[in-house]
Amino acid sequence: MGIRFVLLVNKQGQTRLAQYYAEHLTLDERRALEGEIVRKCLARTEQQCSFVEHRNYKIVYRRYASLFFLVGVDNDEQMEYTYCGSFTHGRSKQFSSVIAYVAMGAVVDVIAYVNELAILEFIHLFVETMDRHFGNVCELDIMFHLEKAHFMLEEMVMNGCIVETSKSNILAPIQLMEKAS
Amino acid sequence: MNPFSSGTRLRDMIKAIRACKTAAEERAVVRKECAAIRSSISENDQDYSHRNIAKLMFIHMLGYPTHFGQMECLKLIASAGFPEKRIGYLGLMLLLDERQEVLMLVTNSLKQDLGHTNQYIVGLALCALGNICSAEMARDLAPEVERLLLTRDPNIKKKAALCSIRIIRKVPDLAENFLSPATSLLKEKHHGVLIAGVQLCTDLCKVSEDASNHLRKNCTEGLVRILKDICNSPYAPEYDIAGITDPFLHIRVLRLLRMLGHGDADTSEYINDILAQVASKTESNKNAGNAILYECVETIMGIEATSGLRVLAINILGRFLSNRDNNIRYVALNMLMKAISVDSQAVQRHRTTILECVKDSDASIRKRALELVFLLVNDTNAKPLTKELVDYLEVSDQDFKGDLTSKICSIIEKFSQEKKWYIDQMVKVLSLAGNYVKDNVWHALIVAISNAPDLQGYSVRSLYKAFQLSSEQVSLVQVTIWCIGEYGEMLVNNVGVLQVEEPMTVTESDAVDVLESCLTHHSTDITTQSMCLIALLKLSSRFPPSSGRVKEIITTHIGSVVLELQQRAIEFNSIIQRHQNIKSSLVERMPVLDESTFISKRAGSSQANISTEKSNQQLPSGASLKLSNGVAKPAASPLVDLLDLSLDDTPVPTSTSNDFLHDLLDVGLTNSSSSASGTDILMDLLSIGTPVQSNTTPENGSSIKGFNDILPIAKPNTATVQVVDLLDGLASNGSHPGAQSPVHPSIIAYQSSTLKITFSFTKQPDKPQVTQIHATFMNLSSEAYTDFIFQAAVPKFIQLHLDPANSNHLPASGNGRITQTFTITNTQHGQKPLAMRIRIAYKVSNQERLEQGQINNFPPGL
């Protein structure tokens, strides 16, 4: 699926969970990126769509009460569309060729792309899973049990790919561990 | 002590951090905590190491450095208990990344844990490996993962499968080892294993042609069965989302089928039915269903589907497009863009709806729709579409105007059948959004006007009218000034009035008024002011009665604080005062600017444009026109050098106007130049500002053809070097067409008669701020240089690190070169462009020489 990062941010723009996949950002870069994204997404209204393009990411976000769930995926557009240059030197159509290049048809890379709607569904699944575990999950649950939120995410996503979609399978190892302790 | 039930101290820390009112307070708390953790680590306090890592995770999330906890993670991983291992691995994944040497140390623990008897511990190790493994680790541990793919436990299997994805991405050679285990995963029942297996197969297809052939032959049937099963399965509470069983698996399978069916008629035929079933049966009232439909449409577009199926897909998109939910409309636009190459007629049918989306209040939707409209334009619909867009330009948001303007301009230029329409549209765009129009666009307009003798009068009149209404649009003002200077008498005498025109009376003094008001307006920039002065000089000979007033205006600028304006004013003044006899020939109308040369030159730059646009999304289109601008000032003629005062220090746009001056005086004062040379130099003014000497005219005409012949290695002949300048960007562009990381064309950073410096750039995709520059120095003179030293200075926001050069001896006549690598970090990447001053010191036959220069022509996006 090509998930590059999962971010949880509250209404004030404070990060509450951050997990990056195959993305090596320095601390400063990370802070800058998170800041930019949060500013961009939090400024949008409810009616606007849940997708924002930023740098080389496409961000799919969804708001639950005071928490924003943001998932960054590859923005594939640049890979998919190759504009081929073609020049008309002849003067067949007297003036038609002032501009140099013509956008030719798109060369579609059949793989590299994301299903934004599925990511949206994934966010919801993540929230439901946390809900089932914490019971009416809220910002504080995630703050004080950061490691558990991470464990859940870890069961769901590995290296940017979705690995498990059943809530009970996701929660099984966590519940086992709680029982043991 | 139990780390998960107690952890009061962790709670305390989080509470303390939450209570902080300011960032400074937060920093203080974090600093104190970090100090405590450090001392606890150094005391080797086993009981607390678990809690320490948990705290560090939180601190890391807030964005503070946590590297000192890395070794602690390794210790936890090596310990025996599951909770310790668990938090250790989590810390490892968060606090570490594969570049760090610490990772080498973990390989052994990972190997042990992969062989552990407890399935959960194996799962932890697989997960960590899948998230962070490096190429080396991949090679070391691949056999273990392969073995785990064949175990019975589904939890281990699914993780091993995803781990394999990471491994084959890192080391594609290992792909074939995973092929047969991957195939067997597709026969499983467990959804987690299936989804992981399907993803593994997808990745195998990506890296190896053999694998995709194998899968096509052996797995298509199985995949279709999986899809059928989940489509028709009764309610399965575990995987149910809004009445659909496991949409994620649906999507994954559809995607793999797309890869297998792409370009393969047999497979496509085989999966036709199931796709039709999914497309027609999936409910579209919930997001999950729409996600599947979206994926299914994508698959239908990607394979060799039957026409019936394609109609079905296009209809789904049509439904999406008319949906009220913005998310759905967004994906529909996205998808239509891909569909346009498959069936453009069908997409055309939705043109009106798409056009409405351009006017949407949501920026994401607008952007998508505009791109789509751009692809939809053809000869028949160009006029109405342009009209719609231009009308919308008037009311659109400020931040959208830039994109919209550049797209409209491209459409107008590309599809203009007749010149009058082109001029009309351009004047409209210039007067609505002239501040957003790129320089090359209005340059093209000037070339077009100069090539249409019967429309010159019309153009200058409509520009004059437009100017009266919107005089604050810079590029409109500039074009108007140029046209009044050239065709002022047509404006006043109503030459060549077209039937459609309304009659208007403009007096000579009205025309001079326009120029004067521009010249004195507070917001006018130097370029425009310089253009005004030239236009005034021209008018003084075209309107003899007004020449007295013109002289007055020019005289007021003799004392201008701007050197450029002062010089122009003084020179023009002396032309008016003392050279009346040659004045009229000096300010003759510009020779017709050759369109084909202009086009081919622009072609060179716009191709480079495309490459940069592709490689760097942040760039607005057309931003790199100035690629070779300001490069290499060749000693074209002494006069040019004489007049070229401070080109290096002025901002780039002014260099254009400087050229203007050269050209004017070059044509006039030398008097011997033929009109052909005038044309060429004027071409430069209008294109990229690199003077091309007239004796290369034949080469210019066919410069495109010559691209491949001329290597970007300069020959001592200056004339050729000019052409190389122009083509350099292209040559490097061609060499990495498919590279995914940003590719920046190499530039000629500096050139004098004795020395040439070329820069090429490499960047790591994950570090946009850092650029590695490879500089190549070449000696163009006939004597060797010794003790060659290159020095560079950069503004404060850039950090520079110079590596030693490979030699300090530079043989004569380009027979050898020195290369030197340096790394620059642009801390304001994306906000400020690179700039650099350079100084080169060397000795020629034991005499010291020094050359200096400034580099402003770095490709954008560095």
PDB file of C-alpha atoms in Angstrom, chain B residues 566-688:
ATOM      1  CA  GLN B 566      21.252  56.294 -14.948  1.00  0.00           C
ATOM      2  CA  GLN B 567      23.422  54.904 -17.663  1.00  0.00           C
ATOM      3  CA  ARG B 568      20.552  54.442 -20.049  1.00  0.00           C
ATOM      4  CA  ALA B 569      19.329  57.952 -19.395  1.00  0.00           C
ATOM      5  CA  ILE B 570      22.755  59.449 -20.012  1.00  0.00           C
ATOM      6  CA  GLU B 571      23.386  57.454 -23.167  1.00  0.00           C
ATOM      7  CA  PHE B 572      19.959  58.169 -24.595  1.00  0.00           C
ATOM      8  CA  ASN B 573      20.247  61.780 -23.698  1.00  0.00           C
ATOM      9  CA  SER B 574      23.452  62.100 -25.619  1.00  0.00           C
ATOM     10  CA  ILE B 575      21.903  60.295 -28.571  1.00  0.00           C
ATOM     11  CA  ILE B 576      19.046  62.790 -28.588  1.00  0.00           C
ATOM     12  CA  GLN B 577      21.274  65.790 -28.099  1.00  0.00           C
ATOM     13  CA  ARG B 578      24.301  65.084 -30.190  1.00  0.00           C
ATOM     14  CA  HIS B 579      23.494  62.376 -32.667  1.00  0.00           C
ATOM     15  CA  GLN B 580      20.302  63.607 -34.234  1.00  0.00           C
ATOM     16  CA  ASN B 581      21.610  62.613 -37.648  1.00  0.00           C
ATOM     17  CA  ILE B 582      21.890  58.935 -36.814  1.00  0.00           C
ATOM     18  CA  LYS B 583      19.087  58.777 -34.311  1.00  0.00           C
ATOM     19  CA  SER B 584      16.415  57.666 -36.701  1.00  0.00           C
ATOM     20  CA  SER B 585      18.471  54.734 -37.925  1.00  0.00           C
ATOM     21  CA  LEU B 586      19.433  53.877 -34.366  1.00  0.00           C
ATOM     22  CA  VAL B 587      15.900  53.476 -33.209  1.00  0.00           C
ATOM     23  CA  GLU B 588      14.479  51.809 -36.260  1.00  0.00           C
ATOM     24  CA  ARG B 589      11.810  49.244 -35.652  1.00  0.00           C
ATOM     25  CA  MET B 590      13.104  45.926 -34.413  1.00  0.00           C
ATOM     26  CA  PRO B 591      13.733  43.506 -37.234  1.00  0.00           C
ATOM     27  CA  VAL B 592      11.127  40.743 -37.311  1.00  0.00           C
ATOM     28  CA  LEU B 593      11.959  38.240 -34.630  1.00  0.00           C
ATOM     29  CA  ASP B 594      12.404  34.830 -36.110  1.00  0.00           C
ATOM     30  CA  GLU B 595       9.734  32.549 -34.758  1.00  0.00           C
ATOM     31  CA  SER B 596      11.354  29.259 -35.608  1.00  0.00           C
ATOM     32  CA  THR B 597      14.572  30.128 -33.841  1.00  0.00           C
ATOM     33  CA  PHE B 598      12.596  31.250 -30.874  1.00  0.00           C
ATOM     34  CA  ILE B 599      10.578  28.089 -30.828  1.00  0.00           C
ATOM     35  CA  SER B 600      13.567  25.832 -31.063  1.00  0.00           C
ATOM     36  CA  LYS B 601      15.340  27.737 -28.350  1.00  0.00           C
ATOM     37  CA  ARG B 602      12.358  27.604 -26.145  1.00  0.00           C
ATOM     38  CA  ALA B 603      12.027  23.960 -26.916  1.00  0.00           C
ATOM     39  CA  GLY B 604      15.401  23.399 -25.392  1.00  0.00           C
ATOM     40  CA  SER B 605      14.440  25.096 -22.231  1.00  0.00           C
ATOM     41  CA  SER B 606      10.964  23.716 -21.943  1.00  0.00           C
ATOM     42  CA  GLN B 607      12.199  20.188 -22.264  1.00  0.00           C
ATOM     43  CA  ALA B 608      14.530  20.815 -19.438  1.00  0.00           C
ATOM     44  CA  ASN B 609      11.498  22.255 -17.802  1.00  0.00           C
ATOM     45  CA  ILE B 610       9.602  19.073 -18.080  1.00  0.00           C
ATOM     46  CA  SER B 611      12.356  17.092 -16.551  1.00  0.00           C
ATOM     47  CA  THR B 612      12.614  19.344 -13.572  1.00  0.00           C
ATOM     48  CA  GLU B 613       8.915  19.477 -13.246  1.00  0.00           C
ATOM     49  CA  LYS B 614       8.782  15.744 -13.167  1.00  0.00           C
ATOM     50  CA  SER B 615      11.512  15.413 -10.703  1.00  0.00           C
ATOM     51  CA  ASN B 616      10.417  18.053  -8.331  1.00  0.00           C
ATOM     52  CA  GLN B 617       6.792  18.488  -7.584  1.00  0.00           C
ATOM     53  CA  GLN B 618       7.202  21.570  -5.559  1.00  0.00           C
ATOM     54  CA  LEU B 619       8.113  23.579  -8.576  1.00  0.00           C
ATOM     55  CA  PRO B 620       5.480  25.505 -10.358  1.00  0.00           C
ATOM     56  CA  SER B 621       5.552  24.615 -14.006  1.00  0.00           C
ATOM     57  CA  GLY B 622       7.806  26.527 -16.269  1.00  0.00           C
ATOM     58  CA  ALA B 623       9.922  27.772 -13.449  1.00  0.00           C
ATOM     59  CA  SER B 624      13.207  26.694 -14.867  1.00  0.00           C
ATOM     60  CA  LEU B 625      13.256  28.762 -17.984  1.00  0.00           C
ATOM     61  CA  LYS B 626      16.177  30.658 -16.686  1.00  0.00           C
ATOM     62  CA  LEU B 627      18.289  27.553 -16.585  1.00  0.00           C
ATOM     63  CA  SER B 628      21.069  28.808 -18.674  1.00  0.00           C
ATOM     64  CA  ASN B 629      20.501  32.410 -17.933  1.00  0.00           C
ATOM     65  CA  GLY B 630      23.305  34.384 -16.496  1.00  0.00           C
ATOM     66  CA  VAL B 631      25.685  31.620 -17.372  1.00  0.00           C
ATOM     67  CA  ALA B 632      28.955  32.246 -18.976  1.00  0.00           C
ATOM     68  CA  LYS B 633      29.472  35.678 -20.200  1.00  0.00           C
ATOM     69  CA  PRO B 634      31.347  35.128 -23.387  1.00  0.00           C
ATOM     70  CA  ALA B 635      33.436  37.867 -24.826  1.00  0.00           C
ATOM     71  CA  ALA B 636      31.023  38.314 -27.668  1.00  0.00           C
ATOM     72  CA  SER B 637      31.994  41.838 -28.466  1.00  0.00           C
ATOM     73  CA  PRO B 638      33.928  44.371 -26.514  1.00  0.00           C
ATOM     74  CA  LEU B 639      30.981  46.693 -26.603  1.00  0.00           C
ATOM     75  CA  VAL B 640      28.839  44.260 -24.731  1.00  0.00           C
ATOM     76  CA  ASP B 641      31.391  43.940 -22.019  1.00  0.00           C
ATOM     77  CA  LEU B 642      31.760  47.630 -21.828  1.00  0.00           C
ATOM     78  CA  LEU B 643      28.115  48.158 -21.238  1.00  0.00           C
ATOM     79  CA  ASP B 644      27.627  45.151 -19.096  1.00  0.00           C
ATOM     80  CA  LEU B 645      28.215  46.801 -15.822  1.00  0.00           C
ATOM     81  CA  SER B 646      26.989  44.811 -12.932  1.00  0.00           C
ATOM     82  CA  LEU B 647      25.103  41.970 -14.412  1.00  0.00           C
ATOM     83  CA  ASP B 648      26.389  39.619 -11.791  1.00  0.00           C
ATOM     84  CA  ASP B 649      24.917  41.471  -8.908  1.00  0.00           C
ATOM     85  CA  THR B 650      21.560  42.366 -10.290  1.00  0.00           C
ATOM     86  CA  PRO B 651      18.675  39.969  -9.885  1.00  0.00           C
ATOM     87  CA  VAL B 652      18.062  37.705 -12.821  1.00  0.00           C
ATOM     88  CA  PRO B 653      15.201  39.532 -14.526  1.00  0.00           C
ATOM     89  CA  THR B 654      17.297  42.622 -15.013  1.00  0.00           C
ATOM     90  CA  SER B 655      19.831  40.778 -17.015  1.00  0.00           C
ATOM     91  CA  THR B 656      17.246  40.664 -19.742  1.00  0.00           C
ATOM     92  CA  SER B 657      17.030  44.371 -19.856  1.00  0.00           C
ATOM     93  CA  ASN B 658      20.756  44.639 -19.875  1.00  0.00           C
ATOM     94  CA  ASP B 659      20.760  42.632 -23.021  1.00  0.00           C
ATOM     95  CA  PHE B 660      18.213  44.967 -24.409  1.00  0.00           C
ATOM     96  CA  LEU B 661      20.685  47.717 -24.082  1.00  0.00           C
ATOM     97  CA  HIS B 662      23.473  45.764 -25.667  1.00  0.00           C
ATOM     98  CA  ASP B 663      21.318  44.919 -28.536  1.00  0.00           C
ATOM     99  CA  LEU B 664      20.077  48.347 -29.141  1.00  0.00           C
ATOM    100  CA  LEU B 665      23.484  49.856 -29.075  1.00  0.00           C
ATOM    101  CA  ASP B 666      25.051  46.983 -30.801  1.00  0.00           C
ATOM    102  CA  VAL B 667      22.775  47.313 -33.767  1.00  0.00           C
ATOM    103  CA  GLY B 668      22.958  51.057 -33.775  1.00  0.00           C
ATOM    104  CA  LEU B 669      26.452  52.118 -33.010  1.00  0.00           C
ATOM    105  CA  THR B 670      28.455  49.562 -34.829  1.00  0.00           C
ATOM    106  CA  ASN B 671      26.266  50.214 -37.807  1.00  0.00           C
ATOM    107  CA  SER B 672      27.992  47.506 -39.723  1.00  0.00           C
ATOM    108  CA  SER B 673      25.990  44.654 -38.269  1.00  0.00           C
ATOM    109  CA  SER B 674      23.650  43.112 -40.694  1.00  0.00           C
ATOM    110  CA  SER B 675      20.022  42.823 -39.750  1.00  0.00           C
ATOM    111  CA  ALA B 676      20.463  39.109 -39.390  1.00  0.00           C
ATOM    112  CA  SER B 677      22.765  39.524 -36.482  1.00  0.00           C
ATOM    113  CA  GLY B 678      20.308  41.948 -34.991  1.00  0.00           C
ATOM    114  CA  THR B 679      17.647  39.331 -35.135  1.00  0.00           C
ATOM    115  CA  ASP B 680      19.723  36.815 -33.396  1.00  0.00           C
ATOM    116  CA  ILE B 681      20.711  39.032 -30.601  1.00  0.00           C
ATOM    117  CA  LEU B 682      17.146  40.127 -30.168  1.00  0.00           C
ATOM    118  CA  MET B 683      16.168  36.524 -30.022  1.00  0.00           C
ATOM    119  CA  ASP B 684      18.384  36.242 -27.061  1.00  0.00           C
ATOM    120  CA  LEU B 685      16.723  39.101 -25.413  1.00  0.00           C
ATOM    121  CA  LEU B 686      13.461  37.344 -25.744  1.00  0.00           C
ATOM    122  CA  SER B 687      14.529  33.906 -24.888  1.00  0.00           C
ATOM    123  CA  ILE B 688      17.198  33.151 -22.417  1.00  0.00           C
TER     124      ILE B 688
END
